[in-house]
């Protein structure tokens, strides 16, 4: 006995494990801030910080120096405000009737995107002169949220003449396909925004999401709004190496293994048939954990993989709610053991490749990460 109490052994568990690396998150924010040059760098933390967890991500982003957060819903804004008294919180989803008191109570910045929203905010501010300033969102092509650019001149006149009725904090727009290098649409949006921005010379402007930061350094303006790249997503559609560091890792334990003969089928609905004697492993993770149904290989298509012992193992049959079956015929025996872990996201399996093989995008994979995953937060080095 040396008197040092032994570390308690980790609790044995059949949960799948999501590891979140806060050092990688801070690194990514700093890399984007460096790319953004003299523009301020915010963080888009909608959808629970892209699935990582607002309470997990925001303290790390604050410690890296982030002071501007973008959310979609009030439920997110309240959680961000509980973590920071003075950071600015923009509510991207616009302004709905009679919601003014929420903006006032939590000091949120409304992002106004239509003439009725402007009129209602003006009415609210008339009764509440202590309300925060507002952002204006112009729609330059998404046809989703935002003012028509043709309304810009009138709004700018009202702003100049002091009849707008409230102070402006930001003028912004959003790209349609910023991830595509050389996009004609992006170039057109940049041109339209430049004209709008000239109408509001004294107001800070914001146009770039993650991809825009890389591809449109001429359009950084005063504040950039990265989301996906912060969390490790590849900001470009080119085949260049991803400049961002991976932030999450997803692993699932092997519950059982078995060998099936040629002609036997795997999973609900018999969508995959063995063409050779096949060794299977069943993993403790399913679509309830965020792995999309449709990620798997069937008799008619090639799907995604997991890594076991350094070998790519195909997902087979239908993903079940709580279970996933993979082909471990070629994986090393030592790695194919009950309780050993398979990697679903990590190393060469990026959120982009996982999204791609599931017929969706990495964004969807991130925001779908399940609530019952065991979440382990690590804080590696900041090099
Ligand atoms: C989601 C969103 C972003 C962030 O986009 P990424 O591609 O994740 O960087 C920026 N601006 C607006 C308006 C958004 O809705």
GROMACS .gro file of C-alpha atoms and ligand atoms in nm:
model
  398
    1UNK     CA    1   0.000   0.000   0.000
    2UNK     CA    2   0.151   0.334  -0.094
    3UNK     CA    3  -0.140   0.530   0.059
    4UNK     CA    4  -0.262   0.665  -0.275
    5UNK     CA    5  -0.624   0.567  -0.332
    6UNK     CA    6  -0.666   0.386  -0.663
    7UNK     CA    7  -0.860   0.565  -0.938
    8UNK     CA    8  -1.207   0.412  -0.950
    9UNK     CA    9  -1.241   0.189  -1.254
   10UNK     CA   10  -1.463   0.344  -1.524
   11UNK     CA   11  -1.820   0.230  -1.476
   12UNK     CA   12  -1.886  -0.057  -1.716
   13UNK     CA   13  -2.144   0.058  -1.961
   14UNK     CA   14  -2.314  -0.045  -2.282
   15UNK     CA   15  -2.367   0.318  -2.385
   16UNK     CA   16  -2.212   0.460  -2.698
   17UNK     CA   17  -1.959   0.730  -2.631
   18UNK     CA   18  -1.946   1.081  -2.773
   19UNK     CA   19  -1.617   1.258  -2.699
   20UNK     CA   20  -1.608   1.635  -2.742
   21UNK     CA   21  -1.268   1.804  -2.758
   22UNK     CA   22  -1.289   2.161  -2.628
   23UNK     CA   23  -0.928   2.237  -2.723
   24UNK     CA   24  -1.013   2.152  -3.085
   25UNK     CA   25  -1.320   2.379  -3.067
   26UNK     CA   26  -1.111   2.669  -2.936
   27UNK     CA   27  -0.843   2.599  -3.196
   28UNK     CA   28  -1.103   2.613  -3.474
   29UNK     CA   29  -1.250   2.940  -3.348
   30UNK     CA   30  -0.902   3.095  -3.336
   31UNK     CA   31  -0.816   2.969  -3.684
   32UNK     CA   32  -1.136   3.125  -3.821
   33UNK     CA   33  -1.066   3.447  -3.629
   34UNK     CA   34  -0.722   3.458  -3.788
   35UNK     CA   35  -0.873   3.404  -4.135
   36UNK     CA   36  -1.127   3.678  -4.065
   37UNK     CA   37  -0.847   3.930  -4.019
   38UNK     CA   38  -0.978   4.258  -3.879
   39UNK     CA   39  -1.342   4.142  -3.877
   40UNK     CA   40  -1.481   4.020  -3.545
   41UNK     CA   41  -1.553   3.646  -3.532
   42UNK     CA   42  -1.879   3.528  -3.383
   43UNK     CA   43  -2.013   3.175  -3.336
   44UNK     CA   44  -2.338   3.029  -3.464
   45UNK     CA   45  -2.465   2.808  -3.182
   46UNK     CA   46  -2.816   2.728  -3.305
   47UNK     CA   47  -2.949   2.372  -3.268
   48UNK     CA   48  -2.774   2.322  -2.934
   49UNK     CA   49  -2.438   2.436  -3.074
   50UNK     CA   50  -2.476   2.199  -3.371
   51UNK     CA   51  -2.549   1.911  -3.136
   52UNK     CA   52  -2.243   1.953  -2.911
   53UNK     CA   53  -2.443   2.115  -2.631
   54UNK     CA   54  -2.473   2.486  -2.557
   55UNK     CA   55  -2.348   2.446  -2.200
   56UNK     CA   56  -2.045   2.252  -2.330
   57UNK     CA   57  -1.951   2.475  -2.624
   58UNK     CA   58  -2.020   2.830  -2.507
   59UNK     CA   59  -1.773   2.846  -2.213
   60UNK     CA   60  -1.496   2.720  -2.446
   61UNK     CA   61  -1.587   2.974  -2.715
   62UNK     CA   62  -1.597   3.251  -2.455
   63UNK     CA   63  -1.253   3.153  -2.328
   64UNK     CA   64  -1.120   3.162  -2.685
   65UNK     CA   65  -1.246   3.522  -2.710
   66UNK     CA   66  -1.584   3.493  -2.883
   67UNK     CA   67  -1.829   3.770  -2.788
   68UNK     CA   68  -2.101   3.739  -3.056
   69UNK     CA   69  -2.338   3.444  -3.063
   70UNK     CA   70  -2.610   3.362  -3.315
   71UNK     CA   71  -2.906   3.142  -3.221
   72UNK     CA   72  -3.232   3.055  -3.396
   73UNK     CA   73  -3.477   3.002  -3.109
   74UNK     CA   74  -3.547   3.175  -2.777
   75UNK     CA   75  -3.488   2.847  -2.593
   76UNK     CA   76  -3.129   2.863  -2.716
   77UNK     CA   77  -3.092   3.235  -2.648
   78UNK     CA   78  -3.194   3.191  -2.284
   79UNK     CA   79  -2.938   2.915  -2.235
   80UNK     CA   80  -2.661   3.124  -2.391
   81UNK     CA   81  -2.754   3.426  -2.181
   82UNK     CA   82  -2.739   3.214  -1.865
   83UNK     CA   83  -2.372   3.149  -1.949
   84UNK     CA   84  -2.264   3.503  -2.035
   85UNK     CA   85  -2.382   3.839  -1.905
   86UNK     CA   86  -2.225   4.058  -2.169
   87UNK     CA   87  -2.184   3.870  -2.497
   88UNK     CA   88  -2.412   3.978  -2.777
   89UNK     CA   89  -2.683   3.728  -2.877
   90UNK     CA   90  -2.849   3.763  -3.218
   91UNK     CA   91  -3.176   3.578  -3.278
   92UNK     CA   92  -3.164   3.474  -3.644
   93UNK     CA   93  -3.523   3.354  -3.677
   94UNK     CA   94  -3.664   3.705  -3.692
   95UNK     CA   95  -3.919   3.890  -3.483
   96UNK     CA   96  -4.268   3.754  -3.413
   97UNK     CA   97  -4.561   3.962  -3.284
   98UNK     CA   98  -4.564   4.040  -2.910
   99UNK     CA   99  -4.225   3.879  -2.841
  100UNK     CA  100  -4.054   4.210  -2.760
  101UNK     CA  101  -4.043   4.145  -2.383
  102UNK     CA  102  -3.823   3.836  -2.438
  103UNK     CA  103  -3.564   4.048  -2.623
  104UNK     CA  104  -3.575   4.304  -2.345
  105UNK     CA  105  -3.554   4.057  -2.056
  106UNK     CA  106  -3.254   3.865  -2.194
  107UNK     CA  107  -3.097   4.155  -2.386
  108UNK     CA  108  -3.120   3.979  -2.722
  109UNK     CA  109  -3.065   4.142  -3.060
  110UNK     CA  110  -3.357   4.082  -3.295
  111UNK     CA  111  -3.262   4.012  -3.656
  112UNK     CA  112  -3.543   4.188  -3.843
  113UNK     CA  113  -3.624   4.042  -4.182
  114UNK     CA  114  -3.943   4.202  -4.312
  115UNK     CA  115  -4.125   4.537  -4.317
  116UNK     CA  116  -4.391   4.413  -4.069
  117UNK     CA  117  -4.112   4.303  -3.833
  118UNK     CA  118  -3.957   4.650  -3.858
  119UNK     CA  119  -4.293   4.818  -3.792
  120UNK     CA  120  -4.366   4.600  -3.489
  121UNK     CA  121  -4.017   4.643  -3.344
  122UNK     CA  122  -4.055   5.022  -3.389
  123UNK     CA  123  -4.383   5.005  -3.195
  124UNK     CA  124  -4.222   4.802  -2.918
  125UNK     CA  125  -3.920   5.033  -2.891
  126UNK     CA  126  -4.151   5.338  -2.871
  127UNK     CA  127  -4.279   5.197  -2.540
  128UNK     CA  128  -3.944   5.050  -2.432
  129UNK     CA  129  -3.666   5.295  -2.513
  130UNK     CA  130  -3.419   5.070  -2.326
  131UNK     CA  131  -3.466   4.788  -2.584
  132UNK     CA  132  -3.144   4.664  -2.749
  133UNK     CA  133  -3.053   4.780  -3.102
  134UNK     CA  134  -3.167   4.560  -3.391
  135UNK     CA  135  -3.002   4.387  -3.687
  136UNK     CA  136  -3.142   4.400  -4.040
  137UNK     CA  137  -3.134   4.086  -4.251
  138UNK     CA  138  -3.155   4.130  -4.631
  139UNK     CA  139  -3.240   3.830  -4.847
  140UNK     CA  140  -3.001   3.827  -5.144
  141UNK     CA  141  -3.111   3.494  -5.289
  142UNK     CA  142  -3.215   3.226  -5.042
  143UNK     CA  143  -3.578   3.341  -5.046
  144UNK     CA  144  -3.609   3.224  -4.689
  145UNK     CA  145  -3.589   3.507  -4.436
  146UNK     CA  146  -3.497   3.868  -4.493
  147UNK     CA  147  -3.593   4.201  -4.639
  148UNK     CA  148  -3.601   4.262  -5.012
  149UNK     CA  149  -3.287   4.451  -5.116
  150UNK     CA  150  -3.518   4.693  -5.302
  151UNK     CA  151  -3.646   4.812  -4.962
  152UNK     CA  152  -3.292   4.900  -4.857
  153UNK     CA  153  -3.293   5.260  -4.981
  154UNK     CA  154  -3.615   5.357  -4.798
  155UNK     CA  155  -3.502   5.196  -4.473
  156UNK     CA  156  -3.163   5.365  -4.501
  157UNK     CA  157  -3.336   5.703  -4.558
  158UNK     CA  158  -3.549   5.650  -4.246
  159UNK     CA  159  -3.236   5.552  -4.053
  160UNK     CA  160  -3.051   5.867  -4.171
  161UNK     CA  161  -3.344   6.096  -4.096
  162UNK     CA  162  -3.401   5.946  -3.751
  163UNK     CA  163  -3.751   5.821  -3.835
  164UNK     CA  164  -3.670   5.448  -3.830
  165UNK     CA  165  -3.759   5.454  -3.461
  166UNK     CA  166  -3.478   5.238  -3.326
  167UNK     CA  167  -3.099   5.208  -3.347
  168UNK     CA  168  -2.930   4.963  -3.585
  169UNK     CA  169  -2.661   4.723  -3.473
  170UNK     CA  170  -2.585   4.518  -3.787
  171UNK     CA  171  -2.677   4.477  -4.153
  172UNK     CA  172  -2.647   4.118  -4.275
  173UNK     CA  173  -2.725   3.867  -4.547
  174UNK     CA  174  -2.661   3.494  -4.596
  175UNK     CA  175  -2.508   3.292  -4.881
  176UNK     CA  176  -2.693   3.034  -5.093
  177UNK     CA  177  -2.396   2.810  -5.180
  178UNK     CA  178  -2.087   2.957  -5.017
  179UNK     CA  179  -1.911   2.617  -5.009
  180UNK     CA  180  -1.882   2.607  -5.391
  181UNK     CA  181  -1.564   2.766  -5.516
  182UNK     CA  182  -1.619   3.013  -5.801
  183UNK     CA  183  -1.998   3.019  -5.756
  184UNK     CA  184  -2.166   3.279  -5.979
  185UNK     CA  185  -2.452   3.304  -5.728
  186UNK     CA  186  -2.212   3.387  -5.445
  187UNK     CA  187  -2.042   3.651  -5.659
  188UNK     CA  188  -2.380   3.807  -5.740
  189UNK     CA  189  -2.479   3.805  -5.371
  190UNK     CA  190  -2.150   3.974  -5.276
  191UNK     CA  191  -2.220   4.246  -5.532
  192UNK     CA  192  -2.577   4.302  -5.412
  193UNK     CA  193  -2.465   4.314  -5.051
  194UNK     CA  194  -2.191   4.565  -5.131
  195UNK     CA  195  -2.459   4.802  -5.267
  196UNK     CA  196  -2.680   4.749  -4.960
  197UNK     CA  197  -2.392   4.799  -4.725
  198UNK     CA  198  -2.309   5.132  -4.891
  199UNK     CA  199  -2.657   5.254  -4.793
  200UNK     CA  200  -2.579   5.185  -4.426
  201UNK     CA  201  -2.221   5.315  -4.413
  202UNK     CA  202  -2.216   5.375  -4.038
  203UNK     CA  203  -2.356   5.032  -3.945
  204UNK     CA  204  -2.142   4.716  -3.906
  205UNK     CA  205  -2.204   4.452  -4.171
  206UNK     CA  206  -2.192   4.071  -4.180
  207UNK     CA  207  -2.212   3.827  -4.470
  208UNK     CA  208  -1.984   3.525  -4.427
  209UNK     CA  209  -2.065   3.183  -4.282
  210UNK     CA  210  -1.788   2.920  -4.244
  211UNK     CA  211  -1.732   2.868  -4.615
  212UNK     CA  212  -1.754   3.237  -4.697
  213UNK     CA  213  -1.471   3.311  -4.455
  214UNK     CA  214  -1.241   3.095  -4.671
  215UNK     CA  215  -1.370   3.176  -5.018
  216UNK     CA  216  -1.473   3.543  -4.993
  217UNK     CA  217  -1.201   3.726  -4.800
  218UNK     CA  218  -1.318   4.039  -4.986
  219UNK     CA  219  -1.652   4.014  -4.802
  220UNK     CA  220  -1.558   3.965  -4.438
  221UNK     CA  221  -1.688   4.312  -4.346
  222UNK     CA  222  -1.712   4.367  -3.968
  223UNK     CA  223  -1.835   4.036  -3.828
  224UNK     CA  224  -1.825   3.677  -3.957
  225UNK     CA  225  -2.071   3.404  -3.855
  226UNK     CA  226  -1.912   3.057  -3.866
  227UNK     CA  227  -2.101   2.750  -3.749
  228UNK     CA  228  -2.010   2.420  -3.916
  229UNK     CA  229  -1.633   2.476  -3.940
  230UNK     CA  230  -1.612   2.555  -3.568
  231UNK     CA  231  -1.735   2.205  -3.493
  232UNK     CA  232  -1.488   2.045  -3.732
  233UNK     CA  233  -1.692   2.041  -4.055
  234UNK     CA  234  -1.511   2.083  -4.387
  235UNK     CA  235  -1.597   2.437  -4.500
  236UNK     CA  236  -1.528   2.370  -4.870
  237UNK     CA  237  -1.659   2.127  -5.127
  238UNK     CA  238  -1.320   2.102  -5.290
  239UNK     CA  239  -1.117   1.788  -5.227
  240UNK     CA  240  -0.854   1.988  -5.037
  241UNK     CA  241  -0.769   1.865  -4.688
  242UNK     CA  242  -1.004   1.996  -4.421
  243UNK     CA  243  -0.831   2.291  -4.251
  244UNK     CA  244  -1.038   2.242  -3.934
  245UNK     CA  245  -0.957   2.010  -3.645
  246UNK     CA  246  -1.202   1.728  -3.561
  247UNK     CA  247  -1.401   1.815  -3.247
  248UNK     CA  248  -1.610   1.504  -3.193
  249UNK     CA  249  -1.554   1.132  -3.183
  250UNK     CA  250  -1.832   0.871  -3.172
  251UNK     CA  251  -1.771   0.513  -3.060
  252UNK     CA  252  -2.001   0.219  -2.990
  253UNK     CA  253  -1.931  -0.108  -2.807
  254UNK     CA  254  -1.963  -0.448  -2.972
  255UNK     CA  255  -2.243  -0.648  -2.806
  256UNK     CA  256  -2.225  -0.978  -2.998
  257UNK     CA  257  -2.053  -1.140  -3.291
  258UNK     CA  258  -2.173  -1.428  -3.510
  259UNK     CA  259  -2.091  -1.597  -3.840
  260UNK     CA  260  -2.359  -1.639  -4.105
  261UNK     CA  261  -2.356  -1.845  -4.423
  262UNK     CA  262  -2.386  -1.736  -4.785
  263UNK     CA  263  -2.746  -1.644  -4.868
  264UNK     CA  264  -2.849  -1.548  -4.514
  265UNK     CA  265  -2.990  -1.198  -4.469
  266UNK     CA  266  -2.918  -0.931  -4.210
  267UNK     CA  267  -3.154  -0.700  -4.021
  268UNK     CA  268  -3.519  -0.592  -4.049
  269UNK     CA  269  -3.671  -0.642  -4.392
  270UNK     CA  270  -3.382  -0.860  -4.520
  271UNK     CA  271  -3.219  -0.576  -4.714
  272UNK     CA  272  -2.869  -0.729  -4.721
  273UNK     CA  273  -2.776  -1.082  -4.826
  274UNK     CA  274  -2.441  -1.248  -4.753
  275UNK     CA  275  -2.241  -1.333  -5.069
  276UNK     CA  276  -1.981  -1.522  -4.864
  277UNK     CA  277  -1.965  -1.664  -4.511
  278UNK     CA  278  -1.963  -1.342  -4.309
  279UNK     CA  279  -1.868  -1.255  -3.954
  280UNK     CA  280  -2.102  -0.995  -3.807
  281UNK     CA  281  -2.073  -0.768  -3.505
  282UNK     CA  282  -2.375  -0.599  -3.350
  283UNK     CA  283  -2.305  -0.254  -3.204
  284UNK     CA  284  -2.489  -0.071  -2.928
  285UNK     CA  285  -2.597   0.228  -3.138
  286UNK     CA  286  -2.890   0.292  -3.371
  287UNK     CA  287  -3.101   0.557  -3.533
  288UNK     CA  288  -3.217   0.670  -3.188
  289UNK     CA  289  -2.857   0.786  -3.140
  290UNK     CA  290  -2.856   0.991  -3.457
  291UNK     CA  291  -2.716   0.749  -3.715
  292UNK     CA  292  -2.958   0.800  -4.006
  293UNK     CA  293  -3.158   0.503  -4.130
  294UNK     CA  294  -3.029   0.454  -4.481
  295UNK     CA  295  -2.660   0.478  -4.381
  296UNK     CA  296  -2.616   0.107  -4.441
  297UNK     CA  297  -2.523  -0.112  -4.737
  298UNK     CA  298  -2.806  -0.312  -4.890
  299UNK     CA  299  -2.815  -0.553  -5.184
  300UNK     CA  300  -2.866  -0.253  -5.411
  301UNK     CA  301  -2.635   0.014  -5.266
  302UNK     CA  302  -2.306   0.071  -5.087
  303UNK     CA  303  -2.339   0.251  -4.753
  304UNK     CA  304  -2.122   0.369  -4.467
  305UNK     CA  305  -1.849   0.209  -4.257
  306UNK     CA  306  -1.721   0.191  -3.903
  307UNK     CA  307  -1.357   0.135  -3.808
  308UNK     CA  308  -1.264  -0.169  -3.597
  309UNK     CA  309  -0.899  -0.248  -3.536
  310UNK     CA  310  -0.796  -0.018  -3.820
  311UNK     CA  311  -1.021  -0.195  -4.074
  312UNK     CA  312  -1.322  -0.043  -4.251
  313UNK     CA  313  -1.629  -0.253  -4.167
  314UNK     CA  314  -1.944  -0.205  -4.375
  315UNK     CA  315  -2.277  -0.122  -4.209
  316UNK     CA  316  -2.523  -0.390  -4.319
  317UNK     CA  317  -2.900  -0.423  -4.351
  318UNK     CA  318  -3.124  -0.167  -4.187
  319UNK     CA  319  -3.000   0.046  -3.897
  320UNK     CA  320  -3.224  -0.048  -3.600
  321UNK     CA  321  -3.338   0.195  -3.332
  322UNK     CA  322  -3.073   0.081  -3.083
  323UNK     CA  323  -2.848  -0.147  -3.285
  324UNK     CA  324  -2.621  -0.152  -3.587
  325UNK     CA  325  -2.483  -0.464  -3.761
  326UNK     CA  326  -2.143  -0.446  -3.930
  327UNK     CA  327  -1.928  -0.682  -4.136
  328UNK     CA  328  -1.618  -0.773  -3.932
  329UNK     CA  329  -1.503  -1.061  -4.151
  330UNK     CA  330  -1.177  -0.882  -4.234
  331UNK     CA  331  -1.119  -0.710  -3.897
  332UNK     CA  332  -0.846  -0.846  -3.666
  333UNK     CA  333  -0.977  -1.095  -3.410
  334UNK     CA  334  -0.818  -0.903  -3.123
  335UNK     CA  335  -1.035  -0.599  -3.202
  336UNK     CA  336  -1.357  -0.795  -3.253
  337UNK     CA  337  -1.441  -0.865  -2.890
  338UNK     CA  338  -1.753  -0.812  -2.680
  339UNK     CA  339  -1.717  -0.473  -2.515
  340UNK     CA  340  -1.450  -0.349  -2.757
  341UNK     CA  341  -1.529  -0.023  -2.934
  342UNK     CA  342  -1.597   0.051  -3.298
  343UNK     CA  343  -1.539   0.406  -3.424
  344UNK     CA  344  -1.828   0.568  -3.613
  345UNK     CA  345  -1.692   0.923  -3.627
  346UNK     CA  346  -1.320   0.982  -3.582
  347UNK     CA  347  -0.988   0.942  -3.766
  348UNK     CA  348  -1.065   0.896  -4.138
  349UNK     CA  349  -1.441   0.881  -4.072
  350UNK     CA  350  -1.526   1.250  -4.070
  351UNK     CA  351  -1.869   1.404  -4.013
  352UNK     CA  352  -1.862   1.491  -4.384
  353UNK     CA  353  -1.799   1.133  -4.501
  354UNK     CA  354  -2.054   0.995  -4.254
  355UNK     CA  355  -2.314   1.244  -4.380
  356UNK     CA  356  -2.227   1.164  -4.738
  357UNK     CA  357  -2.267   0.787  -4.701
  358UNK     CA  358  -2.599   0.844  -4.523
  359UNK     CA  359  -2.728   1.050  -4.816
  360UNK     CA  360  -2.725   1.371  -4.611
  361UNK     CA  361  -2.472   1.633  -4.495
  362UNK     CA  362  -2.238   1.652  -4.197
  363UNK     CA  363  -2.450   1.934  -4.048
  364UNK     CA  364  -2.740   1.687  -4.019
  365UNK     CA  365  -2.517   1.427  -3.855
  366UNK     CA  366  -2.399   1.680  -3.593
  367UNK     CA  367  -2.739   1.816  -3.495
  368UNK     CA  368  -2.887   1.464  -3.477
  369UNK     CA  369  -2.635   1.330  -3.222
  370UNK     CA  370  -2.857   1.149  -2.973
  371UNK     CA  371  -2.946   1.262  -2.624
  372UNK     CA  372  -2.867   0.925  -2.465
  373UNK     CA  373  -2.505   0.907  -2.585
  374UNK     CA  374  -2.259   0.915  -2.298
  375UNK     CA  375  -2.093   1.250  -2.348
  376UNK     CA  376  -1.732   1.283  -2.242
  377UNK     CA  377  -1.575   1.626  -2.261
  378UNK     CA  378  -1.198   1.638  -2.294
  379UNK     CA  379  -0.969   1.938  -2.306
  380UNK     CA  380  -0.651   1.851  -2.491
  381UNK     CA  381  -0.373   2.093  -2.561
  382UNK     CA  382  -0.425   2.418  -2.750
  383UNK     CA  383  -0.129   2.387  -2.989
  384LIG     C1  384  -2.654   2.866  -3.987
  384LIG     C2  385  -2.616   3.002  -4.028
  384LIG     C3  386  -2.481   3.041  -4.033
  384LIG     C4  387  -2.367   2.944  -4.012
  384LIG     O1  388  -2.346   2.870  -4.128
  384LIG     P1  389  -2.230   2.759  -4.138
  384LIG     O2  390  -2.238   2.712  -4.278
  384LIG     O3  391  -2.266   2.653  -4.039
  384LIG     O4  392  -2.103   2.825  -4.104
  384LIG     C5  393  -2.452   3.174  -4.059
  384LIG     N1  394  -2.551   3.263  -4.084
  384LIG     C6  395  -2.682   3.228  -4.085
  384LIG     C7  396  -2.786   3.330  -4.115
  384LIG     C8  397  -2.718   3.096  -4.057
  384LIG     O5  398  -2.848   3.061  -4.059
   0.00000   0.00000   0.00000
